[in-house]
PDB file of C-alpha atoms in Angstrom:
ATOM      1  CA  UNK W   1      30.411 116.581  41.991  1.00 38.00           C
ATOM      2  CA  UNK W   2      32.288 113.144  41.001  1.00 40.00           C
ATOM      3  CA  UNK W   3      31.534 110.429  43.289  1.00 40.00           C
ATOM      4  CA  UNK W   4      33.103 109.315  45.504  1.00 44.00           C
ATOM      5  CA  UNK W   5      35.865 106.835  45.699  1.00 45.00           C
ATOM      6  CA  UNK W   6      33.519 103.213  46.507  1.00 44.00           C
ATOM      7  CA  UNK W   7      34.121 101.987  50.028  1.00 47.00           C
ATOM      8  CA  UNK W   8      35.815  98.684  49.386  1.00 45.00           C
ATOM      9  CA  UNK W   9      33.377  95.751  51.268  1.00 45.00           C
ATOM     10  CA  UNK W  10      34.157  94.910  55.255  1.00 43.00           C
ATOM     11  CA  UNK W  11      36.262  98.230  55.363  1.00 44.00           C
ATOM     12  CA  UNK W  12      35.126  99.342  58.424  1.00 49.00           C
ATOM     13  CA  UNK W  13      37.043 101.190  61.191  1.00 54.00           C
ATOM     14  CA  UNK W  14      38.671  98.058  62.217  1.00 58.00           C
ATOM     15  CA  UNK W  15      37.743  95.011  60.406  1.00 63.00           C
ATOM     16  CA  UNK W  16      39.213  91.433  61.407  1.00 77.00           C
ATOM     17  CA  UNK W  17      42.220  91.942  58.750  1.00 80.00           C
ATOM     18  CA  UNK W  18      42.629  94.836  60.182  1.00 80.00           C
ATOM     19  CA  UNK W  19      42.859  93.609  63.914  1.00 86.00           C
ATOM     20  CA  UNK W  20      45.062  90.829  62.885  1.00 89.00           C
ATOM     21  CA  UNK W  21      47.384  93.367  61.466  1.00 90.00           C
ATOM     22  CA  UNK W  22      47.651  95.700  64.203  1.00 90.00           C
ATOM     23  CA  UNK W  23      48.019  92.511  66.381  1.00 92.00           C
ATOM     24  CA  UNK W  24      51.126  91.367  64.158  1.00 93.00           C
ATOM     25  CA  UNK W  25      52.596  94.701  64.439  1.00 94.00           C
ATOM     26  CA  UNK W  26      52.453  95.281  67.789  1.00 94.00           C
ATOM     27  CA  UNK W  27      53.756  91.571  68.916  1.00 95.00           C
ATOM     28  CA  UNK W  28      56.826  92.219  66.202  1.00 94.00           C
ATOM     29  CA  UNK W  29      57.648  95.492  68.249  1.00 95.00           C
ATOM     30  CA  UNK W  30      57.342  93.862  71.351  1.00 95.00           C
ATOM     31  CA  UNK W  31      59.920  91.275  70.428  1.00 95.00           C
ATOM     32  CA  UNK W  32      62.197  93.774  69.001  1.00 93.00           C
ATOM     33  CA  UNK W  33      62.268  96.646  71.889  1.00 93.00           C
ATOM     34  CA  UNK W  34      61.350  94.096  74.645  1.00 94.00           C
ATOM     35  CA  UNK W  35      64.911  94.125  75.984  1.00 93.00           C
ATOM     36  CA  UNK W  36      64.814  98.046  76.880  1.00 90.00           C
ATOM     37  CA  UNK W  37      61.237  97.554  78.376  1.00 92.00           C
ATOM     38  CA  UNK W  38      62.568  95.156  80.473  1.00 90.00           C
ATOM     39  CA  UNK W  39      65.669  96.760  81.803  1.00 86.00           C
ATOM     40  CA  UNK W  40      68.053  94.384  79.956  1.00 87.00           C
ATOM     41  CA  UNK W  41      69.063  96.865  77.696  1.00 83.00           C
ATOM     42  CA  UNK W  42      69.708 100.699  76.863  1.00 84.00           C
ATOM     43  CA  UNK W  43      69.481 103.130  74.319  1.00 80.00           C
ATOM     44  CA  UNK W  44      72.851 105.396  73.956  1.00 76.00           C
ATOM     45  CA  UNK W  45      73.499 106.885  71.085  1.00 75.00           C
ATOM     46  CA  UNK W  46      74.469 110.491  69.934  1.00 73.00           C
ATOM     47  CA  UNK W  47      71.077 112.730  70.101  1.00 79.00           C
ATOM     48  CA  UNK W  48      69.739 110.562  72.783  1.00 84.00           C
ATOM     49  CA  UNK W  49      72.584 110.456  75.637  1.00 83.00           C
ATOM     50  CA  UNK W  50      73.708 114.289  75.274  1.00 85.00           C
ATOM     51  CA  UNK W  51      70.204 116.131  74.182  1.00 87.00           C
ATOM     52  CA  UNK W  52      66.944 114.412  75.104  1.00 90.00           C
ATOM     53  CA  UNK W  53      67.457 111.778  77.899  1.00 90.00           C
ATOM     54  CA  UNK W  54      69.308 114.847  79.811  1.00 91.00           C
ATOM     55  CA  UNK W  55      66.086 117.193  79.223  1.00 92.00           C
ATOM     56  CA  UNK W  56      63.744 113.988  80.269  1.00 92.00           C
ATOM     57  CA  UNK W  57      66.205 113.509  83.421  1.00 92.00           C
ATOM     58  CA  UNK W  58      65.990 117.266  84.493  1.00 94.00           C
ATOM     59  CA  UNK W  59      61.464 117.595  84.374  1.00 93.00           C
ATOM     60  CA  UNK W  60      61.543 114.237  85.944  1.00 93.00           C
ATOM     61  CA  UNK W  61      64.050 115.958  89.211  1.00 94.00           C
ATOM     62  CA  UNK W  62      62.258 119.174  89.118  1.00 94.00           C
ATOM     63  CA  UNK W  63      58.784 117.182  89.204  1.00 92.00           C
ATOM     64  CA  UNK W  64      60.289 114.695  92.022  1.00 91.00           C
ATOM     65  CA  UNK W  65      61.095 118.136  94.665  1.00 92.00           C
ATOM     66  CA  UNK W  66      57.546 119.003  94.213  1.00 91.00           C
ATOM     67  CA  UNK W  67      58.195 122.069  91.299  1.00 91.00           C
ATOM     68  CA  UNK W  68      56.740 122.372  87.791  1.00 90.00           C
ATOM     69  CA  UNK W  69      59.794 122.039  85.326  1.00 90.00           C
ATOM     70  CA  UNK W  70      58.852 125.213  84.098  1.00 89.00           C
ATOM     71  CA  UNK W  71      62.911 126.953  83.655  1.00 91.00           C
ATOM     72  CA  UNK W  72      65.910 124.914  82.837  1.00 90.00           C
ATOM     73  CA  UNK W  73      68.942 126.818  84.358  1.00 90.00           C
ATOM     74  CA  UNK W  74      70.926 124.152  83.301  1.00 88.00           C
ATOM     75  CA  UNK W  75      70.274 125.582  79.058  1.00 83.00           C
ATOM     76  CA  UNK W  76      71.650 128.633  77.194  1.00 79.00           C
ATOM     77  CA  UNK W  77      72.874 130.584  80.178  1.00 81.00           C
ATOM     78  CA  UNK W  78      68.875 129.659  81.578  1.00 85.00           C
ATOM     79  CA  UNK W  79      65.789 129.261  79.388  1.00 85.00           C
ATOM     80  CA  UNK W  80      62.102 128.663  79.462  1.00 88.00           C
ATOM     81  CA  UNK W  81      61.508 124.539  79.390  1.00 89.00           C
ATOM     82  CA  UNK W  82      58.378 124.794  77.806  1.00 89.00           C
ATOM     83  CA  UNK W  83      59.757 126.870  74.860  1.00 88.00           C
ATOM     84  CA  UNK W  84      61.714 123.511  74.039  1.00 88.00           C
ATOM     85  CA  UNK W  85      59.762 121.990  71.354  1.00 87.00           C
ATOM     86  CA  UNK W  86      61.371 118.394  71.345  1.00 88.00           C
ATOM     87  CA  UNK W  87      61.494 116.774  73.705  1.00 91.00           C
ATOM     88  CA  UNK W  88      57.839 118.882  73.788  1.00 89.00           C
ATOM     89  CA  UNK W  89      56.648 118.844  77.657  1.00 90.00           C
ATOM     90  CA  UNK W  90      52.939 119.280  76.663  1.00 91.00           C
ATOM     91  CA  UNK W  91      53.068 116.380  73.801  1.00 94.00           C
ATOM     92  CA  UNK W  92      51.830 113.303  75.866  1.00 94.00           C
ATOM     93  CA  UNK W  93      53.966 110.575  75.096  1.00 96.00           C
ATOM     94  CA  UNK W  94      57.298 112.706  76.097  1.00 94.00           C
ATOM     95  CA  UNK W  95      55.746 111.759  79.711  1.00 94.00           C
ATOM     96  CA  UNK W  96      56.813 107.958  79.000  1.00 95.00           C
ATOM     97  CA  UNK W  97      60.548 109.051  79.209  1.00 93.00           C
ATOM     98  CA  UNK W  98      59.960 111.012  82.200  1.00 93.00           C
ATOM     99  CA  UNK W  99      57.917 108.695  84.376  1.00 92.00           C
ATOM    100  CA  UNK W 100      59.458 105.508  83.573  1.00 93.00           C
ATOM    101  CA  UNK W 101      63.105 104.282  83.130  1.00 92.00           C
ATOM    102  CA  UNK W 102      64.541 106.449  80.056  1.00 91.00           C
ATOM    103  CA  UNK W 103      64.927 103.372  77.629  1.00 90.00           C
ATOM    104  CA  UNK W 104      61.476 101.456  78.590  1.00 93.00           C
ATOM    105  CA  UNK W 105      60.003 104.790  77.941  1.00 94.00           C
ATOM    106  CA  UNK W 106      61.425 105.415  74.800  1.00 93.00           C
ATOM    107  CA  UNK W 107      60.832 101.855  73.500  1.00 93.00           C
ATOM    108  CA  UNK W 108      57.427 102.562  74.476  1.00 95.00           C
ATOM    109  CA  UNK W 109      57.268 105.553  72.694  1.00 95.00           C
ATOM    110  CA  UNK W 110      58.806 104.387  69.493  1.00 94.00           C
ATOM    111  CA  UNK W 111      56.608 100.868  69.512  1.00 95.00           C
ATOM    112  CA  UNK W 112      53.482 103.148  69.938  1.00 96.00           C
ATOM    113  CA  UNK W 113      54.038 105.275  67.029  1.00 96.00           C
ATOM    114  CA  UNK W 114      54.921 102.557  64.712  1.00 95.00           C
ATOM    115  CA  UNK W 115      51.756 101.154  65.597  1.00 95.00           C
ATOM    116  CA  UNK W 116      49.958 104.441  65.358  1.00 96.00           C
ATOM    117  CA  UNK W 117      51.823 104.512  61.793  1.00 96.00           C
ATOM    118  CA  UNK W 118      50.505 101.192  60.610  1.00 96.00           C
ATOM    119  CA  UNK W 119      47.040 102.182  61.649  1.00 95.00           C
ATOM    120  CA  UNK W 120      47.150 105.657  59.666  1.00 95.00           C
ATOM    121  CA  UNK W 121      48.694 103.515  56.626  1.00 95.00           C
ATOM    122  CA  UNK W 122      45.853 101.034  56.497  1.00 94.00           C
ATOM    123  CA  UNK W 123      43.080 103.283  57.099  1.00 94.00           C
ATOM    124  CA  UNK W 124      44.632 105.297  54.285  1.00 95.00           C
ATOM    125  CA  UNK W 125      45.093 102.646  52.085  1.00 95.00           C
ATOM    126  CA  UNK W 126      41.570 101.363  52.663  1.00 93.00           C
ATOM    127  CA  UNK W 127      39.895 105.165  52.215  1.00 93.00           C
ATOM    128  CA  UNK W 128      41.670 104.813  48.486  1.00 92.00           C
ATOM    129  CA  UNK W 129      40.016 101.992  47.603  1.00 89.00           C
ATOM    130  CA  UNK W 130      42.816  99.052  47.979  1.00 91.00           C
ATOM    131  CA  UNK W 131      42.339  95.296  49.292  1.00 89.00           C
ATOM    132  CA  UNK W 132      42.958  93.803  52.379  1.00 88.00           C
ATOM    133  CA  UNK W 133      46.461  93.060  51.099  1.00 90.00           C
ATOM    134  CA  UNK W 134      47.899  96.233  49.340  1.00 92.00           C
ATOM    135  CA  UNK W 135      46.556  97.932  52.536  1.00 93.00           C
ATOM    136  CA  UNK W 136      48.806  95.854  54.778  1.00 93.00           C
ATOM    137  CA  UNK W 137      51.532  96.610  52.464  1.00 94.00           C
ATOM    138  CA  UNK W 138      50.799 100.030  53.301  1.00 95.00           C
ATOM    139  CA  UNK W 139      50.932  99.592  57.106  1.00 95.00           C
ATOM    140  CA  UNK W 140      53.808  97.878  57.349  1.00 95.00           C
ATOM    141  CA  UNK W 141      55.840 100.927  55.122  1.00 94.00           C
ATOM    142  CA  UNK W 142      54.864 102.819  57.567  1.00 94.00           C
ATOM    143  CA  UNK W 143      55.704 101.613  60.488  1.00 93.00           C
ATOM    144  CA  UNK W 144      58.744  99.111  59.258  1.00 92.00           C
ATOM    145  CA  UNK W 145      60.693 101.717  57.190  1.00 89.00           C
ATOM    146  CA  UNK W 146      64.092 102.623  57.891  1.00 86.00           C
ATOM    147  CA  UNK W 147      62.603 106.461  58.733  1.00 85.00           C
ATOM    148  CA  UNK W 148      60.076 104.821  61.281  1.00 85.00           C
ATOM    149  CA  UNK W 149      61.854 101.799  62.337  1.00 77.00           C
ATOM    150  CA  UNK W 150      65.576 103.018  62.790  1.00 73.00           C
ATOM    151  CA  UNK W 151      65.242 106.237  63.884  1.00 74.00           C
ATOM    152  CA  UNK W 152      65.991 105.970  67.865  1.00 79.00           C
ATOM    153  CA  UNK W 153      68.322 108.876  68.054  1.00 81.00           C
ATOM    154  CA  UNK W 154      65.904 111.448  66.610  1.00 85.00           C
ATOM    155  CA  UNK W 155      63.204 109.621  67.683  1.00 91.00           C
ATOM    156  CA  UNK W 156      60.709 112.992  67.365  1.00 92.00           C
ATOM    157  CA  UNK W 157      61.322 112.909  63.572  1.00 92.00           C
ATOM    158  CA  UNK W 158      59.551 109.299  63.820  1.00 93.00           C
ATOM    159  CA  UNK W 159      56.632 110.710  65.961  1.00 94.00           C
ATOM    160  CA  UNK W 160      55.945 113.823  63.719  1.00 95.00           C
ATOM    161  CA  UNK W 161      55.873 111.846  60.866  1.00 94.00           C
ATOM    162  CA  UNK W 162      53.979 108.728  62.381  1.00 95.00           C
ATOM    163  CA  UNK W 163      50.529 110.975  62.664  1.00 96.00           C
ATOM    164  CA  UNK W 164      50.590 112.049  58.828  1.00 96.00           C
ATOM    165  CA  UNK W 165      48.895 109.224  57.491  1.00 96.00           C
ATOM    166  CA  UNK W 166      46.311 108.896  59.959  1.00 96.00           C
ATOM    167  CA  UNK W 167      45.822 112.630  59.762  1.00 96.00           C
ATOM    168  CA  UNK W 168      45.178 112.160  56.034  1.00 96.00           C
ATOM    169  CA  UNK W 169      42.831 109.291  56.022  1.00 96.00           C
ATOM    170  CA  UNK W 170      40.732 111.833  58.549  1.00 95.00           C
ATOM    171  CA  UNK W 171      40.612 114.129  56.238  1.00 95.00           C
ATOM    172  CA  UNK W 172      39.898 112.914  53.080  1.00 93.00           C
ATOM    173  CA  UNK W 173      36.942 111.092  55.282  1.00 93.00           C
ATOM    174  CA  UNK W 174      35.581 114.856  56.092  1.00 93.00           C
ATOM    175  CA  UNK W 175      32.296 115.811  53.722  1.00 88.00           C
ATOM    176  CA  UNK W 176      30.066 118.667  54.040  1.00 81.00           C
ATOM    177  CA  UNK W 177      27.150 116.761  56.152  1.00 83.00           C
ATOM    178  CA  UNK W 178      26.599 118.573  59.592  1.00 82.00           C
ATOM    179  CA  UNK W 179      26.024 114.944  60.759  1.00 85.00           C
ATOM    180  CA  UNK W 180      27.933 113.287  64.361  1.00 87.00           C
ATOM    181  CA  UNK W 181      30.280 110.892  62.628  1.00 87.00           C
ATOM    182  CA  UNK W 182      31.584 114.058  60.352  1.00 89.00           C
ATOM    183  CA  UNK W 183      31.500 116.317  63.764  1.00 92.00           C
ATOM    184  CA  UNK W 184      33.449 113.747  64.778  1.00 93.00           C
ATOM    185  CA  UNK W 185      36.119 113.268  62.201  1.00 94.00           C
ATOM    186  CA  UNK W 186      36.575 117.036  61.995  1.00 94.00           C
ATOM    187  CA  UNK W 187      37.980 116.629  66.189  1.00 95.00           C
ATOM    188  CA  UNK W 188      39.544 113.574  65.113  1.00 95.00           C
ATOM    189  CA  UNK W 189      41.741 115.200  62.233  1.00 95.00           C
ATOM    190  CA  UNK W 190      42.294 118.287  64.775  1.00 96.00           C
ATOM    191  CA  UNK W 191      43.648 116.607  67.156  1.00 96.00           C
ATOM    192  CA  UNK W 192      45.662 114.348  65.161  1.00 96.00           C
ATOM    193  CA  UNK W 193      47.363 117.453  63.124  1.00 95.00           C
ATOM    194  CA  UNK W 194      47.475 118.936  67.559  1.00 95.00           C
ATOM    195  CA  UNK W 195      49.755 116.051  67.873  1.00 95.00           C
ATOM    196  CA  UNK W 196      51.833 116.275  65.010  1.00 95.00           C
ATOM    197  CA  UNK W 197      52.417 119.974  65.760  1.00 93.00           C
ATOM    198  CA  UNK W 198      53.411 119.301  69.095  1.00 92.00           C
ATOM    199  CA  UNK W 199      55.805 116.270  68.538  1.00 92.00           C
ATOM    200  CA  UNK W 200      58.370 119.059  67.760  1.00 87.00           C
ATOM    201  CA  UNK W 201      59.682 118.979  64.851  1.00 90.00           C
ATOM    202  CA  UNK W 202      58.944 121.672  62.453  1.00 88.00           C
ATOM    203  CA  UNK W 203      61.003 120.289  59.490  1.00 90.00           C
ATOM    204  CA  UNK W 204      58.429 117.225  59.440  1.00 93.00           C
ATOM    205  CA  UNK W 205      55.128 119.417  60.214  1.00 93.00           C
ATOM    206  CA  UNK W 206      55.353 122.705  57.986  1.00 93.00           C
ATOM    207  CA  UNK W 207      54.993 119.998  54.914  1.00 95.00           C
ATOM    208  CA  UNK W 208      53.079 117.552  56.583  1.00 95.00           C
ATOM    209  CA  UNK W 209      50.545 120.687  57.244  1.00 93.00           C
ATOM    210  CA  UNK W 210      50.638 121.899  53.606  1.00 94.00           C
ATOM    211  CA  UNK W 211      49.970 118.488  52.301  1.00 95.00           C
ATOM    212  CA  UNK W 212      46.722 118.470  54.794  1.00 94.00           C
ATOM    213  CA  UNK W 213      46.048 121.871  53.311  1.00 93.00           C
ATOM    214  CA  UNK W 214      46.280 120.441  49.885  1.00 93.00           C
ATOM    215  CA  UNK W 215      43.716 117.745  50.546  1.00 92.00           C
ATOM    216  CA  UNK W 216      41.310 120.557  52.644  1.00 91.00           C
ATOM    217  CA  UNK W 217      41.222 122.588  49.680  1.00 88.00           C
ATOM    218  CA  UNK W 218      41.165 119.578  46.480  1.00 86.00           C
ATOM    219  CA  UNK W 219      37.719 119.298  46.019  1.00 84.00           C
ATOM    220  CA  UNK W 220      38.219 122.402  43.931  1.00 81.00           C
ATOM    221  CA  UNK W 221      40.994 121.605  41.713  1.00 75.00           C
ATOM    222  CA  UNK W 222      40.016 118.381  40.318  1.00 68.00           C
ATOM    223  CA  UNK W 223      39.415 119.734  37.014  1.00 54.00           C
ATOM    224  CA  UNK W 224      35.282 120.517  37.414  1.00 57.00           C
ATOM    225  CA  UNK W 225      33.701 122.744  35.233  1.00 50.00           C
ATOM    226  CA  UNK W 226      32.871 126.366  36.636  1.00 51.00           C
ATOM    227  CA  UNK W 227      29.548 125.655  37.554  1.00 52.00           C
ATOM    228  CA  UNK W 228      30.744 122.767  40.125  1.00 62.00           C
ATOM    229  CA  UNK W 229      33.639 124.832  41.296  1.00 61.00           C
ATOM    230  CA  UNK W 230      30.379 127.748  42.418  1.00 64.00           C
ATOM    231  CA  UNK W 231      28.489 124.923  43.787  1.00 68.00           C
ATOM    232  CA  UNK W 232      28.136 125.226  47.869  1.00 74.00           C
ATOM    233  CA  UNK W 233      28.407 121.766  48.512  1.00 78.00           C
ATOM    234  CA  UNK W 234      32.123 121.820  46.868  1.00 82.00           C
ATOM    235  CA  UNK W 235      32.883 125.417  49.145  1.00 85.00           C
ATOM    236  CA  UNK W 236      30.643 123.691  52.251  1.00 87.00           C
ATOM    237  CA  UNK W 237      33.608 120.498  51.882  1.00 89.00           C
ATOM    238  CA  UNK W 238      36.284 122.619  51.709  1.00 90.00           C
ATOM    239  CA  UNK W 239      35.165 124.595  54.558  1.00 91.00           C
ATOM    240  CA  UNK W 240      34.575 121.718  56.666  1.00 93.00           C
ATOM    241  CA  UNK W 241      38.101 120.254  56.131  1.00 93.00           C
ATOM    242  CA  UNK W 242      39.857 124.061  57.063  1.00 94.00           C
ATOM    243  CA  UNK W 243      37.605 123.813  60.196  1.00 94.00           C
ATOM    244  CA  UNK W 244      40.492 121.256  61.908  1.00 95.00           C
ATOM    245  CA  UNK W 245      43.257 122.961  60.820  1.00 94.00           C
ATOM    246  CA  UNK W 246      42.505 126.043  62.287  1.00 94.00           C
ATOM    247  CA  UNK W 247      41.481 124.365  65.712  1.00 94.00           C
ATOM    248  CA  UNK W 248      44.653 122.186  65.340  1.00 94.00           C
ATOM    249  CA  UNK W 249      46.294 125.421  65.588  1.00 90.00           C
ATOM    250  CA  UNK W 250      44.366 126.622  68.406  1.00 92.00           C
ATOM    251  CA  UNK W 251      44.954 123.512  70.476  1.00 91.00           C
ATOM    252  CA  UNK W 252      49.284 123.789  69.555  1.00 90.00           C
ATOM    253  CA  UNK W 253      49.688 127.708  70.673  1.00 89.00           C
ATOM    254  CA  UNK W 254      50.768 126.453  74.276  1.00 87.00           C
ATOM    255  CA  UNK W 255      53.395 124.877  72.440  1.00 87.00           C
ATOM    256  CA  UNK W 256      53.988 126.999  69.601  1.00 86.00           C
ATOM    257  CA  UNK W 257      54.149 130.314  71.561  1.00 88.00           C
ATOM    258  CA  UNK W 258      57.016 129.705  73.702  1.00 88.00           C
ATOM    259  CA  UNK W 259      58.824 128.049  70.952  1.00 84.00           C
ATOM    260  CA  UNK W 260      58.551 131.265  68.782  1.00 84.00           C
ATOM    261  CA  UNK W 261      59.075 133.375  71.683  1.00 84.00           C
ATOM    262  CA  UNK W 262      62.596 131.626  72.327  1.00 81.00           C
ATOM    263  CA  UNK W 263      63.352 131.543  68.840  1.00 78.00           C
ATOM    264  CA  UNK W 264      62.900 135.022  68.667  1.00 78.00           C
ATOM    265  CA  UNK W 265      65.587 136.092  71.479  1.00 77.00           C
ATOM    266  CA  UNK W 266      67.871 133.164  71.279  1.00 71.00           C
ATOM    267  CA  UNK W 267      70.945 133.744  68.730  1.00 67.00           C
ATOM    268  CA  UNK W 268      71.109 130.728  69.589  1.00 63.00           C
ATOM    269  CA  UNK W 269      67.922 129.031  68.367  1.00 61.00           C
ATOM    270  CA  UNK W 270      69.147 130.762  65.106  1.00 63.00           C
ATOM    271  CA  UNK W 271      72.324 129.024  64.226  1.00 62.00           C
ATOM    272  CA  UNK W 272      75.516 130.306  63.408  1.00 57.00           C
ATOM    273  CA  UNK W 273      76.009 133.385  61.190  1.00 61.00           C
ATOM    274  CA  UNK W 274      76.995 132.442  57.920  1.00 53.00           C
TER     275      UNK W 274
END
């Protein structure tokens, strides 16, 4: 087996570059969406006035007369509310929008995914060998570009896609030691790939998900000679970094289910017959 790539000195979870970066992030999206978390200001735009701050408005109603928001009348002649996948009511930062103000919630929302973003860019960065300062680079892509940074009135393409580079980082960190910290990563990448599922947008996870599967599975095409490519330790990898794909799966089927179920019925969920 090649080694591995060399762990670049002081990369550890969080060092202080790291902290310092995060910090800088997180006070630059304050600034920008402070406005909207403080009332002074509102989101309304296309997507977000007629399609998700209605569906927030309607669970947060149904949850204020003591119901679960469980059936939206109020949708295709009447429909399932779980079976919508975005807004998603089981991915946990849709509750933002329905507990606080709509705006402060979605500023929230968007500010906490950049930062989650810049996080899963550095780690990334750092996992591939680069400095302190490439690596920052790399952060700040992903949580200042136009995709992330912009993106308010589809603001579940920016959370699908803000959990990708995180997701990687976990699992290019997987090996085949049955040790804690790998235990560990293997939940970690599940439940990041959980979240990306369940942020609701398809058109964002079915690639993200294949490029996951493409790093699960690389150990065995990076050109070894037949002998490595029979070697357990290369299969006992490989098998290891399938293991959170297939309980990220597991944990999405309360969202995934109804989705497909609707999808199934609903002409509408369909399109329009060319």
């Amino acid at each position: 087996m090649p080694a591995e790539i060399e762990k670049p000195k002081g990369a550890g979870l969080l060092p202080k570059p790291g902290l310092l970066l995060l910090g800088f992030v997180g006070c630059v999206l304050v600034a920008f969406f402070w406005p909207c978390i403080a009332g002074d200001a509102d989101f309304f735009m296309s997507d977000v006035s007629y399609y998700f701050q209605p569906f927030c408005q309607f669970m947060r109603n149904v949850l204020q007369s003591g119901r679960l928001p469980l059936w939206n009348p109020f949708v295709c002649c009447g429909m399932s509310q779980i079976a919508v996948p975005s807004p998603g009511m089981f991915y946990p930062f849709t509750w933002l929008m329905i507990c606080l103000p709509f705006s402060c919630g979605l500023a929230l929302y968007m500010m906490l995914h950049q930062i989650i973003a810049a996080f899963g860019g550095w780690m990334l960065a750092r996992k591939l060998g680069r400095d302190a300062v490439p690596s920052a680079v790399a952060a700040f892509v992903c949580a200042f570009s136009g995709y992330m940074f912009a993106l308010a009135s589809n603001f579940t393409l920016m959370a699908t896609a803000s959990w990708l580079p995180l997701s990687v980082y976990l699992m290019l960190s997987i090996n085949g030691d049955f040790l804690p910290r790998n235990i560990h990563r293997v939940v970690a990448a599940a439940i990041c790939l959980a979240l990306l599922i369940a942020a609701g947008r398809p058109e964002v996870a079915v690639p993200a998900s294949l490029l996951l599967g493409i790093c699960a599975v690389w150990p065995l095409a990076t050109g070894w000679s037949r002998a490595d490519l029979l070697d357990k330790d290369v299969w006992r990898v490989v098998v290891w970094r399938l293991m959170p794909m297939v309980l990220a799966v597991s944990f999405s089927l309360p969202v995934a289910l109804p989705a497909l179920e609707w999808a199934r019925v609903s002409a509408g969920a369909r399109g329009l017959d060319l």
